[in-house]
Tab-separated table of C-alpha atoms in Angstrom:
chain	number	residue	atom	x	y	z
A	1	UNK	CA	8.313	13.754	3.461
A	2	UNK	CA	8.364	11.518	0.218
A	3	UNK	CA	6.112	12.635	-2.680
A	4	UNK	CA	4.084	9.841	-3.122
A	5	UNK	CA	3.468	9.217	-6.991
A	6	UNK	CA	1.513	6.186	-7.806
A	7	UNK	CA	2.190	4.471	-11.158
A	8	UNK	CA	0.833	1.253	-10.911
A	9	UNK	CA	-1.370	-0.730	-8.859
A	10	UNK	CA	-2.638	-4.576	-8.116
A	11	UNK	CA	-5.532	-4.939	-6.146
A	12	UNK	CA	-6.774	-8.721	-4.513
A	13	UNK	CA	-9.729	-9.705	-2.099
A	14	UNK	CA	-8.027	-12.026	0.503
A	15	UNK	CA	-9.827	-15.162	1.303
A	16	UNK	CA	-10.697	-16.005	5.013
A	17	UNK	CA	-10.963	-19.475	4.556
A	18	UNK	CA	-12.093	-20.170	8.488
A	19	UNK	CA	-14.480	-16.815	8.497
A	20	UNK	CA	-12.659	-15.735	11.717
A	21	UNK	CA	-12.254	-12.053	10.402
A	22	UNK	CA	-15.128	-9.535	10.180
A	23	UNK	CA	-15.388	-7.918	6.682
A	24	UNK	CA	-13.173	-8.049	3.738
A	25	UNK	CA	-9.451	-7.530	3.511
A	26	UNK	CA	-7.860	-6.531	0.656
A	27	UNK	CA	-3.981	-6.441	-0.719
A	28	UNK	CA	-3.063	-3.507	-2.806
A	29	UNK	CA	0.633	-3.810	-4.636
A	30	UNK	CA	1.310	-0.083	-5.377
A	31	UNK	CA	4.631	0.807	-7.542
A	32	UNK	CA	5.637	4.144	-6.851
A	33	UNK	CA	7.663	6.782	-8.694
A	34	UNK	CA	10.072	7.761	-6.453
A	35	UNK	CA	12.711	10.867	-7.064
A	36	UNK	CA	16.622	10.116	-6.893
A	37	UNK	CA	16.942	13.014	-4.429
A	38	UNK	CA	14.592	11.247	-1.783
A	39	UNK	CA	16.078	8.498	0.950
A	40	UNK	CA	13.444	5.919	-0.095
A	41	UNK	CA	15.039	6.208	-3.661
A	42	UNK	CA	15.913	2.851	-4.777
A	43	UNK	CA	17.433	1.948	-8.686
A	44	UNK	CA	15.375	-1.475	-7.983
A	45	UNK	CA	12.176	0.643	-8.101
A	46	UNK	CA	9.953	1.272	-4.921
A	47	UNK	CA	6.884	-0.409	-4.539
A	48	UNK	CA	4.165	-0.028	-1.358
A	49	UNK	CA	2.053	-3.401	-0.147
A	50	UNK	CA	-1.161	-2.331	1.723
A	51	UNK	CA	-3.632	-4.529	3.700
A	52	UNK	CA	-6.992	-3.306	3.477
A	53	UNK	CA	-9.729	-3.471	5.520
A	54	UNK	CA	-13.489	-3.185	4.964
A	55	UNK	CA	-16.041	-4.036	7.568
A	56	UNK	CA	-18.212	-2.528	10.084
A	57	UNK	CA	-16.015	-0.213	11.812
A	58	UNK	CA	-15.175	1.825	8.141
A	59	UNK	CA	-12.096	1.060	5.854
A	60	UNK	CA	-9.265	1.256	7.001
A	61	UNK	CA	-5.000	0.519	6.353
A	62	UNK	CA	-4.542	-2.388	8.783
A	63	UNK	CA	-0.783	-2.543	8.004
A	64	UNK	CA	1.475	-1.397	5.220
A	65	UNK	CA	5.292	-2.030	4.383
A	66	UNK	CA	7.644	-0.408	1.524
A	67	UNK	CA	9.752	-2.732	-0.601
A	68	UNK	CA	12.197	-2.425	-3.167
A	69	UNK	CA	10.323	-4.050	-6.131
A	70	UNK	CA	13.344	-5.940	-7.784
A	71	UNK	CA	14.282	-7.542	-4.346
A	72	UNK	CA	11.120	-7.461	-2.470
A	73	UNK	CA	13.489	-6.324	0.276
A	74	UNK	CA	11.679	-4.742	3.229
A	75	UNK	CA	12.177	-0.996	3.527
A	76	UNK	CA	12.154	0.415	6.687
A	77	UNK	CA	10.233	3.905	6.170
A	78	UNK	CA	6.916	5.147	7.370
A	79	UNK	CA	3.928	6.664	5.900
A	80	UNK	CA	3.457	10.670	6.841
A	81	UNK	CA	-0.163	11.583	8.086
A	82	UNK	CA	-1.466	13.320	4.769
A	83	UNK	CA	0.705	10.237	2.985
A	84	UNK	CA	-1.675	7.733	4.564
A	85	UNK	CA	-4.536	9.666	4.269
A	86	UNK	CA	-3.769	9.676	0.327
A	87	UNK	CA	-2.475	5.722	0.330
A	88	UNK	CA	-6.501	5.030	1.973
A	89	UNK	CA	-8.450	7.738	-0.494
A	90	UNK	CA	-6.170	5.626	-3.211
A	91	UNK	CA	-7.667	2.222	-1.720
A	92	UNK	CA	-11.224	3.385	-1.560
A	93	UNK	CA	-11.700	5.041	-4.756
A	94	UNK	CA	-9.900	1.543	-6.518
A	95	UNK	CA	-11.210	-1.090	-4.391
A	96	UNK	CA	-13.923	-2.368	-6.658
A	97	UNK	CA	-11.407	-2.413	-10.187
């Protein structure tokens, strides 16, 4: 399990320029602190890109991806249950900044 420590953040409402999607999406660009001891360590710095959505089924992550920040390089790790539960409380409470 990774400790996830959030440092930074970047938060945008995505545009559905057709209106073919119910609700609002949302990308969140989190950088995370991430200790030297744990596999998703990277010297490039860690960050986490989240899709967000909000519409009448709740708010939910629709799809998530790590990345190394310098490269942008796709890491291939997964979220743990409580992670994601903390990654979503994290959108909702900063959705409106």
């Amino acid at each position: 399990m990774i400790r996830l420590i959030i440092t930074s953040y970047l938060v945008d409402k995505l545009e559905d320029p057709f209106g073919l999607l119910s609700g609002d999406r949302y990308e969140f660009f989190l950088d995370l602190d991430v200790d030297v001891e744990d596999e998703l360590y990277s010297d490039k710095g860690v960050g986490l890109k989240i899709i967000f959505v909000s519409d009448e089924k709740g708010q939910r992550l629709s799809q998530y991806h790590f990345f190394e920040r310098e490269t942008e390089k796709v890491l291939d790790f997964a979220l743990e249950v409580d992670e994601e539960e903390l990654v979503l409380q994290f959108c909702k409470d900063h959705l409106e900044e």
